[in-house]
Coordinates of C-alpha atoms in Angstrom, one line a residue:
Chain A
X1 CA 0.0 0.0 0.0
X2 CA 1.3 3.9 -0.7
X3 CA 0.2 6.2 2.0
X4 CA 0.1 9.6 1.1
X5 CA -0.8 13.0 3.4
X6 CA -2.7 15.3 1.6
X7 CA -3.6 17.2 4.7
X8 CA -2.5 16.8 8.2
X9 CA -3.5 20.0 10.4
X10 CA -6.3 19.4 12.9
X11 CA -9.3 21.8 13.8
X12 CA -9.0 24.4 10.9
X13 CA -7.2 24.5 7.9
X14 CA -4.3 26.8 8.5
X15 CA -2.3 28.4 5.6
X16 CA 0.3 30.6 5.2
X17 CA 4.1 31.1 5.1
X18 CA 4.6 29.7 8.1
X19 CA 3.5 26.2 8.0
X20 CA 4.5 25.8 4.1
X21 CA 6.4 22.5 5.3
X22 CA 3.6 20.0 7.4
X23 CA 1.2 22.3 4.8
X24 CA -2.1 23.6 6.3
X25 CA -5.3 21.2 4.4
X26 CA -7.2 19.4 7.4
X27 CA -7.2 15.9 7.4
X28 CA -7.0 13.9 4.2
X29 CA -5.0 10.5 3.5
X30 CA -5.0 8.8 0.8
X31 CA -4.2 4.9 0.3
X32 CA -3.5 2.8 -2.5
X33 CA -3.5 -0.6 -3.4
X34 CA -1.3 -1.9 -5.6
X35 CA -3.9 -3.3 -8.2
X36 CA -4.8 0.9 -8.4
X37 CA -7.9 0.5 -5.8
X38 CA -7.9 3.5 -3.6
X39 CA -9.0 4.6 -0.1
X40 CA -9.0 8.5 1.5
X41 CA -9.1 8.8 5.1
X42 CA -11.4 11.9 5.8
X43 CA -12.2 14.6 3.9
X44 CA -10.4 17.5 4.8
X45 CA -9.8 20.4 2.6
X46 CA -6.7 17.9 1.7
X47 CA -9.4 16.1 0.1
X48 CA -9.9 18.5 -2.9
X49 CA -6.4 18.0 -4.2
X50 CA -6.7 14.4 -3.6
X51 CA -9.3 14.4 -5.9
X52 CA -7.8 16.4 -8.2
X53 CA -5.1 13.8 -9.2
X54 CA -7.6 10.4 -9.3
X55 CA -7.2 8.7 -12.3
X56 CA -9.9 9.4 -15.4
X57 CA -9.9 5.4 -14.9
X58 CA -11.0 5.0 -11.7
X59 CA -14.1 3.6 -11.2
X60 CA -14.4 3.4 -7.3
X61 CA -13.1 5.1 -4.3
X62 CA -14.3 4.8 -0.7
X63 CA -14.1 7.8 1.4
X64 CA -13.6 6.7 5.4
X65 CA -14.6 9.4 7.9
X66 CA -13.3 9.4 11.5
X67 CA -16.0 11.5 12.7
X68 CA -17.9 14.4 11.5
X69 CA -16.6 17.4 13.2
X70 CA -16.0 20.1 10.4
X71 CA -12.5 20.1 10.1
X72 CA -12.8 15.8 8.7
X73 CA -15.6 16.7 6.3
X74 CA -15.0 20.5 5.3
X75 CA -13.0 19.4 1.8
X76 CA -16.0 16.8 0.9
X77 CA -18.2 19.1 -1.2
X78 CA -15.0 20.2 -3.5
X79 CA -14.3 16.3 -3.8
X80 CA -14.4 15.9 -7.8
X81 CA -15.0 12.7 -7.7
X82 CA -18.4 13.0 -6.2
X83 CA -19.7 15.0 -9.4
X84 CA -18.4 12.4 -11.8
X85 CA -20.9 9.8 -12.3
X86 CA -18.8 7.2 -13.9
X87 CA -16.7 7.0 -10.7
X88 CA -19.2 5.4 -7.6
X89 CA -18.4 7.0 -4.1
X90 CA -19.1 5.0 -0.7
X91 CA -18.6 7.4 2.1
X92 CA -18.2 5.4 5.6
X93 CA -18.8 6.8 8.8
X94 CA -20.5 6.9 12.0
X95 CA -24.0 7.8 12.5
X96 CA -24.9 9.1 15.9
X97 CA -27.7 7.6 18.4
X98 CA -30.6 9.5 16.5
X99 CA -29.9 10.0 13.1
X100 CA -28.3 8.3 10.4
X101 CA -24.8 9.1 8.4
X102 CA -26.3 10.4 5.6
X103 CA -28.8 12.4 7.7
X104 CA -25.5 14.0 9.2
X105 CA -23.9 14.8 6.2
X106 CA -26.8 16.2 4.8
X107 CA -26.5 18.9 7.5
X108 CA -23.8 20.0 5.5
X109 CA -24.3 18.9 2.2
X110 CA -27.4 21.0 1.7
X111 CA -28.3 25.2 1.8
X112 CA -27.2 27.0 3.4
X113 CA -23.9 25.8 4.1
X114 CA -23.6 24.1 0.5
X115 CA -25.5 25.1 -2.4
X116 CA -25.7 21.2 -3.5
X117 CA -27.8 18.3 -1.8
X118 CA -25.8 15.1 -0.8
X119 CA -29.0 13.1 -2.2
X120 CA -28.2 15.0 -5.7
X121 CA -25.0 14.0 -6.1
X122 CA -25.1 11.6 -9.0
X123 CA -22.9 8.0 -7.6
X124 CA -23.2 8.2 -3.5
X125 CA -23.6 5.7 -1.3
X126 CA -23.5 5.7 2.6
X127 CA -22.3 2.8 4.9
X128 CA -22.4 3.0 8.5
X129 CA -20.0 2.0 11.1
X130 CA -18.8 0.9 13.2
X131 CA -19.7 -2.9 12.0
X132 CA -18.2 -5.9 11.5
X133 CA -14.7 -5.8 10.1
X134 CA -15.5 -5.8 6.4
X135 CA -13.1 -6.1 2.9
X136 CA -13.4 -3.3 -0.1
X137 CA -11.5 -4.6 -3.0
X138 CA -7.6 -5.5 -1.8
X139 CA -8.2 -4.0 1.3
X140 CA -9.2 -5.7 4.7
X141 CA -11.0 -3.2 7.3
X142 CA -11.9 -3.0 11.1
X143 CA -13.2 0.1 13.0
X144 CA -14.4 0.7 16.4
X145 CA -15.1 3.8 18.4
X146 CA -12.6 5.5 19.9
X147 CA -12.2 8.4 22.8
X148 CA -13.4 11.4 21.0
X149 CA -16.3 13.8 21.7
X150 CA -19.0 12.2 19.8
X151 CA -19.0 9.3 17.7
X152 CA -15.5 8.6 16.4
X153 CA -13.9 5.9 15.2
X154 CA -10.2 4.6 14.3
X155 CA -9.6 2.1 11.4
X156 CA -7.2 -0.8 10.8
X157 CA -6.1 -1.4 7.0
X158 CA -5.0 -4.4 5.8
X159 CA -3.7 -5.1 2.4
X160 CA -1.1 -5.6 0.4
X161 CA 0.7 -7.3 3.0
X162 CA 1.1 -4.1 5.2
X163 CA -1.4 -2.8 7.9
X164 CA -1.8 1.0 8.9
X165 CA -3.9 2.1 11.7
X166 CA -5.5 5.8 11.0
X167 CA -6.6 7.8 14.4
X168 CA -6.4 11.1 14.0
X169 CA -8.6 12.6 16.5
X170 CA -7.8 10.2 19.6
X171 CA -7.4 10.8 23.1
X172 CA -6.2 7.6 24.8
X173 CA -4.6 9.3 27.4
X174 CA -7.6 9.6 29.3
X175 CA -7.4 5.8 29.8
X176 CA -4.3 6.0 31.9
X177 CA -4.8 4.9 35.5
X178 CA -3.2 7.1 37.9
X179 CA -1.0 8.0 35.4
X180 CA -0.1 4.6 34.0
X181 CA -0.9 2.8 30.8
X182 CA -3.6 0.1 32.0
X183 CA -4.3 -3.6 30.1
X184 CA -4.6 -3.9 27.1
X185 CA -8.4 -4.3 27.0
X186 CA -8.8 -0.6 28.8
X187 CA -6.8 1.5 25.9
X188 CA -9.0 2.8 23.3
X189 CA -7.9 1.9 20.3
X190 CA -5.6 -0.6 21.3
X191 CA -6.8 -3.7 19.1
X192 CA -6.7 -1.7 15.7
X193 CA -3.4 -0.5 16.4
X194 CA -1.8 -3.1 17.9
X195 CA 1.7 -4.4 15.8
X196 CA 0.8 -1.9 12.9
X197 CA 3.5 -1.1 10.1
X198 CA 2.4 2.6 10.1
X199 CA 0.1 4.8 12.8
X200 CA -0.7 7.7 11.7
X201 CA -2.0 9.3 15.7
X202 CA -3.3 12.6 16.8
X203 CA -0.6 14.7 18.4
X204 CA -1.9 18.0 18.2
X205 CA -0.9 19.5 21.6
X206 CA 2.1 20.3 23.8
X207 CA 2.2 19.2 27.4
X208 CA 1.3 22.8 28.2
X209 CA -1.5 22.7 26.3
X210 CA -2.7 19.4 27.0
X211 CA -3.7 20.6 31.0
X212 CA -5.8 23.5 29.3
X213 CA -7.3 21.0 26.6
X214 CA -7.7 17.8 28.7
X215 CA -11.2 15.9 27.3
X216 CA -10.8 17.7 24.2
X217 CA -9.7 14.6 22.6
X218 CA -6.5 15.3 21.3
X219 CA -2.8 14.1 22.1
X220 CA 0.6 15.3 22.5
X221 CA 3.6 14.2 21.4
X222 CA 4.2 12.2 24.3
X223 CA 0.9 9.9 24.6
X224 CA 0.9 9.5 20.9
X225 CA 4.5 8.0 21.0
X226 CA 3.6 6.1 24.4
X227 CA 0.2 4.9 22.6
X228 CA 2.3 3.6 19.9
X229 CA 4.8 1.9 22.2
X230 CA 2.2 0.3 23.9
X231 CA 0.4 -1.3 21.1
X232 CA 4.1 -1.6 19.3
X233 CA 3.7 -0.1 16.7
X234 CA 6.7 -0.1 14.1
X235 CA 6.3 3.2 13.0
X236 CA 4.6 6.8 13.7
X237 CA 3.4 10.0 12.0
X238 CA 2.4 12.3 14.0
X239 CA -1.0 14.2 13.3
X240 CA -3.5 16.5 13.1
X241 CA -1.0 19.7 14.2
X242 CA -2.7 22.1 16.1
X243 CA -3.1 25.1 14.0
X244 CA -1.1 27.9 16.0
X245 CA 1.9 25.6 15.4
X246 CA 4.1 26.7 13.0
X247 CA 6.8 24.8 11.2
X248 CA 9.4 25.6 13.4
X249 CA 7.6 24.9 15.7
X250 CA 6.3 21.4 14.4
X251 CA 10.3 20.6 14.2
X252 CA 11.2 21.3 17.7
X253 CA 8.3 19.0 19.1
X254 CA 9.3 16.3 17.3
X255 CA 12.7 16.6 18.1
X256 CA 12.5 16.8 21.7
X257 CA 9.7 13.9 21.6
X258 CA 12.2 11.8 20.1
X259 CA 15.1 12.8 22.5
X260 CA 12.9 12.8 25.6
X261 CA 11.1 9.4 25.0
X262 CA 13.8 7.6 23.0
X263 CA 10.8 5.2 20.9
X264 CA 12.5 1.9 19.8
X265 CA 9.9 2.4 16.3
X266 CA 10.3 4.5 13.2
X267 CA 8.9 8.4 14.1
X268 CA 8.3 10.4 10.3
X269 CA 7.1 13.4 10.0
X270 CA 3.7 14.3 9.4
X271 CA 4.0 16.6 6.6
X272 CA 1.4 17.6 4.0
X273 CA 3.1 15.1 0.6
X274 CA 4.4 12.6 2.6
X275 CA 4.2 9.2 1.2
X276 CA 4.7 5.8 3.6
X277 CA 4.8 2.4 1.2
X278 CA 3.9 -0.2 3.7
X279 CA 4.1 -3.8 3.4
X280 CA 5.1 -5.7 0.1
X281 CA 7.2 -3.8 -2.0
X282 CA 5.4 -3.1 -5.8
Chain B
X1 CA -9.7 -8.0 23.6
X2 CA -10.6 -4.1 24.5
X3 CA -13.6 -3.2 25.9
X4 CA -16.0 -1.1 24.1
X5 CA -15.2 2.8 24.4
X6 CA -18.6 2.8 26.5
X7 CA -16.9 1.1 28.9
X8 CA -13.8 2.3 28.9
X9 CA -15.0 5.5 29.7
X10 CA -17.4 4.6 32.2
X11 CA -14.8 3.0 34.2
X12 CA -12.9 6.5 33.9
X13 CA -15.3 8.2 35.1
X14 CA -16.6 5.9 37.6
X15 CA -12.7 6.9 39.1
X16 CA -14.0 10.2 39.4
X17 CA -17.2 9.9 41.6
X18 CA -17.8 10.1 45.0
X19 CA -21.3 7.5 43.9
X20 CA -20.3 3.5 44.5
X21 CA -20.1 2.3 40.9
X22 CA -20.5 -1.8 39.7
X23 CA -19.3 -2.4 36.0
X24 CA -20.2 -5.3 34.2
X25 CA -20.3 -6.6 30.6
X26 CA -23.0 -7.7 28.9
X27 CA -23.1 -11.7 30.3
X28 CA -22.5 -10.0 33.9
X29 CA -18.8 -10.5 34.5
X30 CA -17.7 -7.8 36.8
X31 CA -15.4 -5.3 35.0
X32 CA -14.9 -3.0 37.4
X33 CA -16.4 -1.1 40.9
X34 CA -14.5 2.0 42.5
X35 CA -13.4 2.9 45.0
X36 CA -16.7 4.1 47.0
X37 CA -18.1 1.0 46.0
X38 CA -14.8 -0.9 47.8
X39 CA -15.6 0.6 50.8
X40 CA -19.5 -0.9 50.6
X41 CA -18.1 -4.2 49.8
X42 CA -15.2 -4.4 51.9
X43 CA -12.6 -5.3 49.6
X44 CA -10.7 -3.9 47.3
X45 CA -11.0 -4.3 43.5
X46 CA -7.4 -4.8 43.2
X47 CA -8.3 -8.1 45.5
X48 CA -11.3 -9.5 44.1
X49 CA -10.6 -9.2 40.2
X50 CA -12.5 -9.4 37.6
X51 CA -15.5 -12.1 38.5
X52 CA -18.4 -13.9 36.8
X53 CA -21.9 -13.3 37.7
X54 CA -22.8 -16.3 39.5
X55 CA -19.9 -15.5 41.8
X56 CA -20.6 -11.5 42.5
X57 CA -24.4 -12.1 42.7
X58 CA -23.8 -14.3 45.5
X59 CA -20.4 -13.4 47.5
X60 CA -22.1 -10.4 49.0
X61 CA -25.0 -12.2 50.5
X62 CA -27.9 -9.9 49.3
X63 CA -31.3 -10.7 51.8
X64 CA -34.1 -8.4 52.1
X65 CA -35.7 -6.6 55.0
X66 CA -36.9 -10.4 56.5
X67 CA -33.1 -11.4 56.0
X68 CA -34.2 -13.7 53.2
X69 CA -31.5 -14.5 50.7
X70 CA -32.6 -12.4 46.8
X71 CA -32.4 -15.2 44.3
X72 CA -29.5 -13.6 41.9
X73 CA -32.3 -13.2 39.5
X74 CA -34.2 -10.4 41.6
X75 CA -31.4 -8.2 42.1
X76 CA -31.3 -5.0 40.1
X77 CA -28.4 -5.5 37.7
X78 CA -29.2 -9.2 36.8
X79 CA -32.7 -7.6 35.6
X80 CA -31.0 -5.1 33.7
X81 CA -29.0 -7.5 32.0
X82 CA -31.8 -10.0 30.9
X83 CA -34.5 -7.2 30.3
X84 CA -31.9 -4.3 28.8
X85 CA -33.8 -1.9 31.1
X86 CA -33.3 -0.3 34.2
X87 CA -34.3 -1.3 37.4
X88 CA -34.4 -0.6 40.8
X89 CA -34.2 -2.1 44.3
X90 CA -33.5 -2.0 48.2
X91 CA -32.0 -4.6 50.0
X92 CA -29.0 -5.4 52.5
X93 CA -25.8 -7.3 51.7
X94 CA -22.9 -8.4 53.9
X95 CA -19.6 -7.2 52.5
X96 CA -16.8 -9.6 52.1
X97 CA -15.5 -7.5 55.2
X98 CA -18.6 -8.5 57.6
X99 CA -20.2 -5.1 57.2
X100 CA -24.3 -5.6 56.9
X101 CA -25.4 -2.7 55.1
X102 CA -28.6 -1.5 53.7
X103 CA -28.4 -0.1 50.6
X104 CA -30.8 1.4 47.4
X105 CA -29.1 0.0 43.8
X106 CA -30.0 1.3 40.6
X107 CA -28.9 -0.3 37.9
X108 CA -29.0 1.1 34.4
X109 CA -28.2 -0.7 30.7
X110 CA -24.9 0.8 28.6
X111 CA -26.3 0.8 25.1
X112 CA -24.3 1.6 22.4
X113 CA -24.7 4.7 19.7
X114 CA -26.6 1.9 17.9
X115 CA -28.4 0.8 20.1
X116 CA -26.4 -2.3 21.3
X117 CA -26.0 -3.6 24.4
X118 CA -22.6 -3.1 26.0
X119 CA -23.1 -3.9 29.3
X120 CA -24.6 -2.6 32.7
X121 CA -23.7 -0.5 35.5
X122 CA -24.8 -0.3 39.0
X123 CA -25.0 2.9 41.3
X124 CA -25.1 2.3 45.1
X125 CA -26.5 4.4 47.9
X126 CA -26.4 3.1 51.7
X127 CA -29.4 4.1 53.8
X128 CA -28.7 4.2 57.5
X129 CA -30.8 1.9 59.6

């Protein structure tokens, strides 16, 4: 599979000269198979470039929300795809207690917010989760809810021999027990993580800001790296950067992350282009 | 396996009242009680574990106000686990440390966004005699 970053800033999409480097789009990831089949991890204003560069031939692409909070969605209406109706669109994610995925998105996807209606759009379709694990195409794919404000959840890829686990809005930390890591079974997120080639995992804050933010359901730099040491993880991106944080800035937490906690798995940066290959080799 | 987020964070924040808390899955194994809820059942959670129903239902010697034993079936969380509803009772137990105590229990179903069943929790109040 080729992982590729499209957008990687959390909350609001942040522009400008100062974060030219891990780029300002909101979350949008896109995976590929290597028999061309082709996944996006939210929709993000990433999204619209993402779309931008899809194939004339493709004829399917399955879009996997987290959650619904604007910054994960904000890029779907400038999705090309969506207006093409030779290419079919499944969009996955979760509906809430009272009203379905679809009936969420239309909250959006309809005036005034958007001048176009999600039910107009010519080659939608809407799957709920989280269910069962469940295959599209190459791909093998579990999901469960994870510690967010409102329905969230984290997904576990499989294919191609590789396996990448995408949480990008996750706050595990507030599992810890007196400050410790507990079992296994009391980490959210813990069994679509566990032993993955790549994690891609919410580190938006500093420590500093983590006291103000705590139940916000983010991570720093720290649980993030702890989160993937726990489930062991053999390598990281850190994710969804707060939007205050500049480049510079971006390059000193990760450096003093990696100093401080020493991980004993691959740490990347999680800049806007990146691009992970993960498991069997093309 | 983990536990559902439900649970996960209902054992958090059952770590953060001051109201005894019971935690069970969805076939009644005990997940988790706090630490109020230690102090009404005289041990510690750390010491008892994890535990199936048949066990917890029993070890704490529920009677009623005759001192007749409740048939595990009658008390509040094994209702809410075969009905999915909530339920309500008062009744004494002897904690594992001796302790009779008369206490109210509410027990409430953890259903999931969808509207699965997750598993139950118990609140406890003690009534003084």
């Amino acid at each position: 599979m080729r992982v590729t970053l499209f957008g990687t800033r959390g909350s609001i999409p942040a522009p400008g000269p100062e974060t030219t480097r891990y780029g300002g789009n909101t979350p949008a990831v896109e995976v590929r198979a290597k028999n061309g089949a082709m996944l996006a991890f939210d929709a993000g204003t990433g999204i619209r470039r993402l779309g931008a560069q899809v194939s004339p031939a493709t004829a399917r692409i399955d879009i996997l929300l987290t959650h619904l909070h604007m910054d994960h969605i904000q890029g779907l209406g400038f999705f090309g795809p969506l207006y093409d109706p030779a290419i079919e669109v499944h969009i996955w994610g979760p509906a809430s207690s009272t009203l379905s995925l679809e009936a969420r998105l239309s909250r959006y996807l309809s005036p005034p917010l958007f001048p176009v209606h999600l039910r107009d759009l010519p080659s939608v379709a809407c799957h709920q989760i989280p269910s069962p694990p469940f295959d599209i195409g190459p791909f093998h794919i579990e999901t469960s809810l994870v510690c967010h404000p409102g329905p969230t959840v984290g997904y576990r890829v499989e294919g191609d021999g590789g396996v990448v686990a995408y949480m990008c809005d996750h706050e595990p930390a507030l599992c810890l027990h007196n400050g410790r890591w507990p079992g296994r079974e009391w980490i959210s997120g813990f069994d679509l993580a566990v032993g993955v080639d790549l994690l891609i995992h919410d580190a938006q804050y500093t420590d500093e800001e983590y006291e103000r933010y705590l139940g916000w359901g983010h991570s720093t730099y720290r649980h993030a790296f702890e989160f993937a040491a726990q489930v062991g993880a053999k390598q990281i991106v850190p994710f969804h950067h707060d939007p205050s944080h500049d480049d510079e800035m971006l390059d000193r937490l990760h450096e003093n992350a990696v100093r401080r906690i020493k991980p004993d798995f691959a740490v990347s940066h999680g800049r806007e282009g990146a691009v992970f290959d993960v498991g069997l080799k093309s | 396996m983990a536990h559902p987020i439900q649970i996960i964070l209902m054992r958090q924040l059952a770590g953060y009242l001051s109201v005894p808390l019971f935690l069970v899955d969805p076939k009644g194994n005990l997940l988790f009680y706090n630490e109020p809820a230690e102090a009404l059942l005289g041990r510690r959670f750390d010491e008892t574990g994890a535990m199936p129903a048949e066990e917890w239902s029993t070890v704490f010697t529920p009677v009623d106000d005759e001192g007749r034993p409740i048939p595990a079936a009658r008390l509040p969380l094994m209702i809410t686990l075969d009905r999915h509803r909530p339920a309500y009772q008062r009744f004494f137990i002897r904690g594992l440390n001796g302790v009779r105590r008369h206490l109210e229990v509410a027990a409430i179903p953890i259903a999931g966004i969808q509207g699965d069943f997750l598993g139950a929790v118990a609140l406890f109040w003690e009534l003084s005699e």
